[in-house]
Amino acid sequence: MIEFQNISKTYTTNDRKITAVDQVNLSIDRGEIFGVIGFSGAGKSTLIRCVNLLERPDIGKVLVNHNDLLSLSKSELIDVRRKIGMIFQHFNLLESKTVFHNVGFPLSLAGVPRAKIKQKVEELLAFVGLADKADHYPEQLSGGQKQRVGIARALATDPEILLCDEATSALDPQTTSSILDLLRKVRDEYHITILMITHEMQVIKEICDRVAVMEEGRVIEEGSIFDVFSNPQQQTTKNFVKTVMNDELPQSVMDKVTHSQGNSAIYRLTFENDSTEMPLISEVAKRYDVHTNILFGQIVELQGRPFGNLVVELRGKSSDIQQAYQFINSRVRVEEVTADGH
Ligand SMILES: Nc1ncnc2c1ncn2[C@@H]1O[C@H](COP(=O)(O)OP(=O)(O)OP(=O)(O)O)[C@@H](O)[C@H]1O
């Protein structure tokens, strides 16, 4: 549906060159909710603006529905852009127009007859839950309501793609959740492909199917939500994952454990899918002459699949600990936790 083929974009300011997007390759499928995460300055906004050529990449190709955007004429590009809606962090509503006229604005611009505009706007306001706010002005609305208007306006031209530029970053967590629910409904009911950029991993976790992590203009990691959250590879990705999956042991616990007497080792066990239901620790205690001390445990759901973490201290003779480790290792992913808790 959307394909970036080796695109790069460099800005030159005061003789300084900044490569905002650096050789990015990504492919986003029809009907997918795809997230791009990165810290400020990573190049996310530049990348998303390449989808409708608000920014033109210097090199590479942007394909939308197999159309090579950079080779289109002006009028062809206008047609493609009509199929791409966009919502923004600060909503970008027209303050002097009512909710009704904000939503209908793209249709008025396209010369759609009044009766048709009325029908479409009413349908969309009902869809976003603002049927009773048609005559209100933006200043009379909360942030969440404003973003609902932004979404309704973006849907007015029946787009196939919705671009979300930090669409929930100005909202509190509860309102963010309700907007994400609405975006999921947009995808499910209107079958729209959604590309969103954000610096909040919680947003990615709640709604996306796949994610790409950007750093210094490059995509450093990409994959399904389950794979990236359960087994992040790059340090930046690990840091983002940590913000929503807090599985760090407090230092005070680590200190107690590492200063305890006798032979002991600490392991982090990772459970996925069916293995989350495995009575592994009781099995270890039964089979081997080791004491087991559970220091931390959690189970979360990623895209409907269970994923768990357990940090266990094993105490006993080195040879017994080693045997117990091998048994665990044959059943689940396991790594030793070092003295700093990692
Ligand atoms: N129009 C521009 N002129 C010059 N430099 C720019 C321009 N737009 C972006 N940049 C630079 O390109 C880099 C990437 O910016 P971009 O806005 O794409 O990142 P971002 O990940 O979206 O960050 P943020 O979340 O802060 O917007 C930054 O160093 C930024 O300063």
Short mmCIF file of C-alpha atoms and ligand atoms in Angstrom, two decimals:
data_model
loop_
_atom_site.label_atom_id
_atom_site.label_comp_id
_atom_site.label_asym_id
_atom_site.label_seq_id
_atom_site.Cartn_x
_atom_site.Cartn_y
_atom_site.Cartn_z
CA MET A 1 0.00 0.00 0.00
CA ILE A 2 2.81 2.40 0.99
CA GLU A 3 6.37 1.67 0.08
CA PHE A 4 9.48 3.68 0.81
CA GLN A 5 12.31 2.50 -1.39
CA ASN A 6 15.66 3.70 -0.14
CA ILE A 7 14.52 7.27 0.48
CA SER A 8 16.75 10.01 1.86
CA LYS A 9 16.07 13.64 2.65
CA THR A 10 18.73 16.18 3.57
CA TYR A 11 18.06 19.76 4.71
CA THR A 12 20.64 22.47 4.29
CA THR A 13 20.51 25.40 6.69
CA ASN A 14 23.26 27.98 7.21
CA ASP A 15 25.67 25.74 5.33
CA ARG A 16 24.86 22.86 7.69
CA LYS A 17 23.52 19.66 6.26
CA ILE A 18 21.10 17.52 8.22
CA THR A 19 20.10 14.15 6.84
CA ALA A 20 16.63 13.86 8.36
CA VAL A 21 15.78 10.60 6.57
CA ASP A 22 18.61 8.30 5.64
CA GLN A 23 18.10 5.41 3.20
CA VAL A 24 14.80 4.21 4.58
CA ASN A 25 13.11 1.12 3.21
CA LEU A 26 9.67 0.25 4.55
CA SER A 27 6.62 -1.48 3.24
CA ILE A 28 3.22 -0.95 4.84
CA ASP A 29 0.41 -3.32 3.97
CA ARG A 30 -3.19 -2.43 3.16
CA GLY A 31 -5.36 -2.31 6.29
CA GLU A 32 -2.39 -2.31 8.61
CA ILE A 33 -1.80 0.04 11.53
CA PHE A 34 1.89 0.77 11.29
CA GLY A 35 3.79 2.81 13.87
CA VAL A 36 7.06 4.68 13.58
CA ILE A 37 8.69 5.54 16.89
CA GLY A 38 11.78 7.59 17.65
CA PHE A 39 13.06 10.39 19.83
CA SER A 40 12.68 14.01 18.83
CA GLY A 41 14.75 14.72 15.73
CA ALA A 42 14.87 11.08 14.60
CA GLY A 43 13.23 11.98 11.30
CA LYS A 44 9.68 10.70 11.86
CA SER A 45 7.84 13.83 10.72
CA THR A 46 9.97 14.13 7.62
CA LEU A 47 9.30 10.49 6.79
CA ILE A 48 5.52 10.67 7.21
CA ARG A 49 5.39 13.89 5.17
CA CYS A 50 7.04 12.03 2.30
CA VAL A 51 3.90 9.88 1.94
CA ASN A 52 1.92 12.78 0.51
CA LEU A 53 5.01 14.61 -0.77
CA LEU A 54 4.65 17.50 1.66
CA GLU A 55 8.37 16.72 1.68
CA ARG A 56 10.04 15.43 -1.47
CA PRO A 57 12.80 12.90 -0.83
CA ASP A 58 16.10 13.71 -2.57
CA ILE A 59 16.58 10.15 -3.62
CA GLY A 60 14.56 6.94 -3.57
CA LYS A 61 10.97 6.19 -4.41
CA VAL A 62 7.66 6.57 -2.59
CA LEU A 63 5.02 4.20 -3.90
CA VAL A 64 1.37 4.54 -2.88
CA ASN A 65 -0.86 1.86 -4.37
CA HIS A 66 2.05 1.06 -6.70
CA ASN A 67 2.05 4.67 -8.02
CA ASP A 68 5.50 6.21 -8.01
CA LEU A 69 4.58 9.60 -6.50
CA LEU A 70 7.69 11.40 -7.68
CA SER A 71 6.85 10.69 -11.29
CA LEU A 72 3.24 11.92 -11.14
CA SER A 73 2.01 15.13 -12.77
CA LYS A 74 0.58 17.86 -10.53
CA SER A 75 -3.01 16.87 -11.21
CA GLU A 76 -2.28 13.16 -10.72
CA LEU A 77 -0.63 14.00 -7.40
CA ILE A 78 -3.70 15.98 -6.31
CA ASP A 79 -5.82 12.87 -7.00
CA VAL A 80 -3.51 10.64 -4.96
CA ARG A 81 -3.39 13.18 -2.11
CA ARG A 82 -7.17 13.17 -1.92
CA LYS A 83 -6.90 9.51 -0.90
CA ILE A 84 -4.53 10.37 1.95
CA GLY A 85 -5.95 11.98 5.10
CA MET A 86 -3.83 13.43 7.85
CA ILE A 87 -4.31 14.31 11.52
CA PHE A 88 -1.98 16.38 13.65
CA GLN A 89 -0.81 16.82 17.23
CA HIS A 90 -2.39 20.26 17.53
CA PHE A 91 -5.47 19.35 15.48
CA ASN A 92 -5.08 22.24 12.97
CA LEU A 93 -8.77 23.14 13.00
CA LEU A 94 -10.15 26.39 11.59
CA GLU A 95 -11.08 28.33 14.73
CA SER A 96 -13.54 30.60 12.91
CA LYS A 97 -15.58 27.71 11.54
CA THR A 98 -18.01 25.41 13.29
CA VAL A 99 -17.35 21.71 13.75
CA PHE A 100 -19.73 21.05 10.83
CA HIS A 101 -17.84 23.37 8.51
CA ASN A 102 -14.42 22.13 9.63
CA VAL A 103 -15.38 18.56 8.71
CA GLY A 104 -17.05 19.63 5.46
CA PHE A 105 -14.21 21.96 4.45
CA PRO A 106 -12.25 19.50 2.24
CA LEU A 107 -15.51 18.66 0.45
CA SER A 108 -16.41 22.34 -0.12
CA LEU A 109 -12.91 22.82 -1.55
CA ALA A 110 -13.49 19.90 -3.92
CA GLY A 111 -16.79 21.45 -5.07
CA VAL A 112 -19.04 18.72 -3.66
CA PRO A 113 -22.76 19.73 -3.67
CA ARG A 114 -24.16 21.00 -0.33
CA ALA A 115 -26.66 18.20 0.20
CA LYS A 116 -23.91 15.61 -0.22
CA ILE A 117 -21.64 17.49 2.17
CA LYS A 118 -24.41 17.58 4.77
CA GLN A 119 -25.00 13.85 4.47
CA LYS A 120 -21.30 13.01 4.70
CA VAL A 121 -20.58 15.37 7.61
CA GLU A 122 -23.52 14.01 9.60
CA GLU A 123 -22.38 10.45 8.98
CA LEU A 124 -18.84 11.27 10.10
CA LEU A 125 -19.86 13.26 13.18
CA ALA A 126 -22.00 10.32 14.28
CA PHE A 127 -19.05 7.99 13.62
CA VAL A 128 -16.68 10.01 15.82
CA GLY A 129 -19.33 10.54 18.53
CA LEU A 130 -19.87 14.27 18.04
CA ALA A 131 -23.31 14.37 16.42
CA ASP A 132 -24.45 16.92 19.00
CA LYS A 133 -21.48 19.26 18.50
CA ALA A 134 -22.01 20.25 14.85
CA ASP A 135 -22.67 23.91 15.68
CA HIS A 136 -19.90 24.29 18.24
CA TYR A 137 -16.66 26.13 17.54
CA PRO A 138 -13.26 24.46 18.20
CA GLU A 139 -12.60 26.65 21.25
CA GLN A 140 -15.67 25.12 22.89
CA LEU A 141 -14.25 21.60 22.62
CA SER A 142 -11.83 19.54 24.72
CA GLY A 143 -8.57 18.27 23.19
CA GLY A 144 -10.03 14.81 22.62
CA GLN A 145 -13.12 16.27 20.94
CA LYS A 146 -10.93 18.45 18.72
CA GLN A 147 -9.00 15.39 17.60
CA ARG A 148 -12.30 13.65 16.84
CA VAL A 149 -13.15 16.56 14.58
CA GLY A 150 -9.69 16.24 13.01
CA ILE A 151 -10.34 12.56 12.34
CA ALA A 152 -13.80 13.24 10.87
CA ARG A 153 -12.32 15.93 8.62
CA ALA A 154 -9.54 13.57 7.49
CA LEU A 155 -12.16 10.96 6.58
CA ALA A 156 -14.34 13.37 4.59
CA THR A 157 -12.71 12.62 1.24
CA ASP A 158 -12.93 8.83 1.73
CA PRO A 159 -9.18 8.31 2.06
CA GLU A 160 -7.46 4.94 1.76
CA ILE A 161 -4.61 6.05 4.01
CA LEU A 162 -4.64 8.01 7.26
CA LEU A 163 -1.41 9.63 8.43
CA CYS A 164 -1.25 10.43 12.14
CA ASP A 165 1.46 12.89 13.17
CA GLU A 166 1.79 12.60 16.98
CA ALA A 167 -2.01 12.59 17.04
CA THR A 168 -2.31 11.80 20.74
CA SER A 169 0.77 13.58 22.11
CA ALA A 170 -1.22 16.56 23.39
CA LEU A 171 -3.79 14.37 25.15
CA ASP A 172 -3.99 12.80 28.61
CA PRO A 173 -3.67 8.98 28.84
CA GLN A 174 -7.41 8.30 29.11
CA THR A 175 -8.28 10.54 26.16
CA THR A 176 -5.37 9.00 24.24
CA SER A 177 -6.93 5.56 24.77
CA SER A 178 -10.31 6.69 23.50
CA ILE A 179 -8.73 8.26 20.39
CA LEU A 180 -6.75 5.08 19.75
CA ASP A 181 -9.99 3.07 20.04
CA LEU A 182 -11.52 5.40 17.47
CA LEU A 183 -8.53 4.96 15.12
CA ARG A 184 -8.89 1.19 15.41
CA LYS A 185 -12.57 1.62 14.47
CA VAL A 186 -11.48 3.73 11.47
CA ARG A 187 -9.30 0.87 10.26
CA ASP A 188 -11.88 -1.85 10.99
CA GLU A 189 -14.96 -0.14 9.56
CA TYR A 190 -13.50 1.98 6.75
CA HIS A 191 -10.61 -0.42 5.96
CA ILE A 192 -8.15 2.45 6.00
CA THR A 193 -4.40 1.88 6.25
CA ILE A 194 -2.97 3.89 9.14
CA LEU A 195 0.60 5.15 9.42
CA MET A 196 1.34 6.87 12.70
CA ILE A 197 4.40 8.49 14.16
CA THR A 198 4.83 8.90 17.88
CA HIS A 199 7.44 9.05 20.61
CA GLU A 200 5.18 7.09 22.99
CA MET A 201 5.71 3.34 23.11
CA GLN A 202 2.39 2.87 24.92
CA VAL A 203 0.60 4.15 21.82
CA ILE A 204 2.47 1.67 19.64
CA LYS A 205 1.70 -1.17 22.07
CA GLU A 206 -1.99 -0.34 22.26
CA ILE A 207 -2.84 -0.08 18.62
CA CYS A 208 -0.16 -0.99 16.07
CA ASP A 209 0.33 -4.22 14.17
CA ARG A 210 3.94 -3.48 13.28
CA VAL A 211 6.49 -0.90 14.31
CA ALA A 212 9.67 0.64 12.95
CA VAL A 213 12.16 2.33 15.26
CA MET A 214 13.97 5.37 13.86
CA GLU A 215 17.22 6.89 15.03
CA GLU A 216 19.21 9.61 13.28
CA GLY A 217 17.16 9.25 10.13
CA ARG A 218 17.52 5.51 9.84
CA VAL A 219 15.20 2.62 10.59
CA ILE A 220 17.23 0.63 13.11
CA GLU A 221 14.67 -2.08 13.84
CA GLU A 222 11.27 -3.17 12.59
CA GLY A 223 8.89 -6.02 13.18
CA SER A 224 5.58 -7.15 14.61
CA ILE A 225 4.58 -5.69 17.96
CA PHE A 226 4.99 -9.10 19.57
CA ASP A 227 8.51 -9.66 18.24
CA VAL A 228 9.80 -6.15 18.93
CA PHE A 229 8.34 -5.92 22.44
CA SER A 230 9.22 -9.46 23.47
CA ASN A 231 12.74 -9.48 22.06
CA PRO A 232 14.06 -6.01 21.17
CA GLN A 233 17.47 -6.08 19.51
CA GLN A 234 18.81 -2.52 19.49
CA GLN A 235 19.59 -0.50 22.63
CA THR A 236 17.24 2.33 21.62
CA THR A 237 14.44 -0.17 21.06
CA LYS A 238 15.18 -1.76 24.43
CA ASN A 239 14.91 1.67 26.06
CA PHE A 240 11.55 2.33 24.42
CA VAL A 241 10.25 -1.12 25.38
CA LYS A 242 11.35 -0.52 28.98
CA THR A 243 9.04 2.49 29.18
CA VAL A 244 5.99 0.22 28.91
CA MET A 245 7.23 -3.18 30.08
CA ASN A 246 8.89 -2.43 33.35
CA ASP A 247 10.75 -5.63 34.18
CA GLU A 248 13.78 -4.14 35.89
CA LEU A 249 14.63 -5.41 39.36
CA PRO A 250 15.00 -2.66 41.95
CA GLN A 251 18.65 -2.25 42.98
CA SER A 252 17.74 -2.88 46.63
CA VAL A 253 16.47 -6.36 45.72
CA MET A 254 19.58 -7.03 43.65
CA ASP A 255 21.82 -5.93 46.51
CA LYS A 256 20.13 -8.30 48.94
CA VAL A 257 20.35 -11.18 46.55
CA THR A 258 23.93 -10.69 45.47
CA HIS A 259 25.11 -10.27 49.05
CA SER A 260 23.34 -13.35 50.28
CA GLN A 261 25.45 -16.29 51.36
CA GLY A 262 26.15 -19.46 49.45
CA ASN A 263 25.99 -20.28 45.79
CA SER A 264 23.28 -18.57 43.89
CA ALA A 265 22.49 -17.39 40.39
CA ILE A 266 19.70 -15.23 39.04
CA TYR A 267 17.96 -15.91 35.76
CA ARG A 268 15.39 -14.09 33.70
CA LEU A 269 12.95 -16.51 32.05
CA THR A 270 10.85 -15.43 29.12
CA PHE A 271 7.57 -17.18 28.43
CA GLU A 272 5.62 -16.91 25.20
CA ASN A 273 2.22 -18.27 24.20
CA ASP A 274 1.62 -21.78 25.62
CA SER A 275 4.76 -21.71 27.75
CA THR A 276 3.13 -19.01 29.91
CA GLU A 277 0.98 -21.78 31.37
CA MET A 278 3.90 -24.12 32.12
CA PRO A 279 4.50 -24.99 35.82
CA LEU A 280 8.24 -24.73 35.21
CA ILE A 281 9.47 -23.50 38.57
CA SER A 282 7.70 -26.18 40.62
CA GLU A 283 9.13 -28.74 38.18
CA VAL A 284 12.65 -27.38 38.78
CA ALA A 285 12.16 -27.53 42.56
CA LYS A 286 10.98 -31.14 42.32
CA ARG A 287 13.70 -32.38 39.99
CA TYR A 288 16.80 -30.64 41.32
CA ASP A 289 18.35 -29.97 44.68
CA VAL A 290 18.03 -26.19 44.42
CA HIS A 291 16.02 -23.55 46.27
CA THR A 292 13.98 -21.30 44.02
CA ASN A 293 13.22 -17.74 44.98
CA ILE A 294 10.93 -15.77 42.66
CA LEU A 295 12.06 -12.13 42.60
CA PHE A 296 9.83 -10.72 39.90
CA GLY A 297 7.08 -11.85 37.59
CA GLN A 298 4.66 -10.35 35.12
CA ILE A 299 2.51 -11.40 32.23
CA VAL A 300 1.20 -9.05 29.57
CA GLU A 301 -0.74 -9.43 26.38
CA LEU A 302 0.79 -8.30 23.09
CA GLN A 303 -1.54 -8.39 20.10
CA GLY A 304 -3.69 -10.86 22.01
CA ARG A 305 -0.77 -13.20 22.75
CA PRO A 306 0.46 -13.75 26.31
CA PHE A 307 4.06 -12.86 27.07
CA GLY A 308 5.65 -13.29 30.49
CA ASN A 309 8.82 -12.62 32.38
CA LEU A 310 10.02 -14.28 35.54
CA VAL A 311 13.20 -13.51 37.47
CA VAL A 312 14.24 -16.36 39.70
CA GLU A 313 17.11 -16.90 42.07
CA LEU A 314 18.42 -20.46 42.23
CA ARG A 315 20.42 -21.47 45.26
CA GLY A 316 22.40 -24.62 45.87
CA LYS A 317 25.55 -26.36 44.72
CA SER A 318 26.99 -25.02 41.46
CA SER A 319 26.53 -28.35 39.72
CA ASP A 320 22.85 -28.51 40.75
CA ILE A 321 22.24 -24.92 39.64
CA GLN A 322 23.88 -25.74 36.31
CA GLN A 323 21.63 -28.77 35.79
CA ALA A 324 18.54 -26.78 36.71
CA TYR A 325 19.60 -24.03 34.30
CA GLN A 326 19.98 -26.55 31.49
CA PHE A 327 16.53 -27.94 32.20
CA ILE A 328 14.99 -24.45 32.10
CA ASN A 329 16.96 -23.57 28.99
CA SER A 330 15.53 -26.58 27.18
CA ARG A 331 12.02 -25.25 27.75
CA VAL A 332 12.03 -21.43 27.64
CA ARG A 333 14.33 -18.54 26.77
CA VAL A 334 16.59 -17.84 29.75
CA GLU A 335 19.45 -15.46 30.46
CA GLU A 336 21.52 -14.83 33.55
CA VAL A 337 20.90 -11.52 35.34
CA THR A 338 24.08 -9.66 36.27
CA ALA A 339 24.68 -7.74 39.50
CA ASP A 340 23.30 -4.48 38.06
CA GLY A 341 19.94 -6.12 37.41
CA HIS A 342 20.25 -6.46 33.60
N1 LIG B 1 12.46 22.22 7.25
C1 LIG B 1 13.58 21.86 7.86
N2 LIG B 1 14.74 22.54 7.68
C2 LIG B 1 15.89 22.16 8.28
N3 LIG B 1 15.99 21.10 9.09
C3 LIG B 1 14.89 20.38 9.33
C4 LIG B 1 13.63 20.71 8.73
N4 LIG B 1 12.70 19.82 9.15
C5 LIG B 1 13.36 18.96 9.98
N5 LIG B 1 14.66 19.29 10.07
C6 LIG B 1 15.68 18.57 10.86
O1 LIG B 1 15.66 17.22 10.46
C7 LIG B 1 15.82 16.34 11.59
C8 LIG B 1 14.61 15.41 11.67
O2 LIG B 1 13.46 16.21 12.00
P1 LIG B 1 11.99 15.60 12.11
O3 LIG B 1 11.06 16.72 12.47
O4 LIG B 1 11.69 14.82 10.90
O5 LIG B 1 12.18 14.60 13.34
P2 LIG B 1 11.08 14.02 14.32
O6 LIG B 1 11.54 12.65 14.67
O7 LIG B 1 9.75 14.15 13.71
O8 LIG B 1 11.22 14.96 15.56
P3 LIG B 1 10.04 15.74 16.36
O9 LIG B 1 9.27 14.69 17.05
O10 LIG B 1 10.81 16.63 17.30
O11 LIG B 1 9.29 16.50 15.31
C9 LIG B 1 15.98 17.24 12.79
O12 LIG B 1 17.35 17.39 13.05
C10 LIG B 1 15.38 18.56 12.35
O13 LIG B 1 16.00 19.64 13.00
#
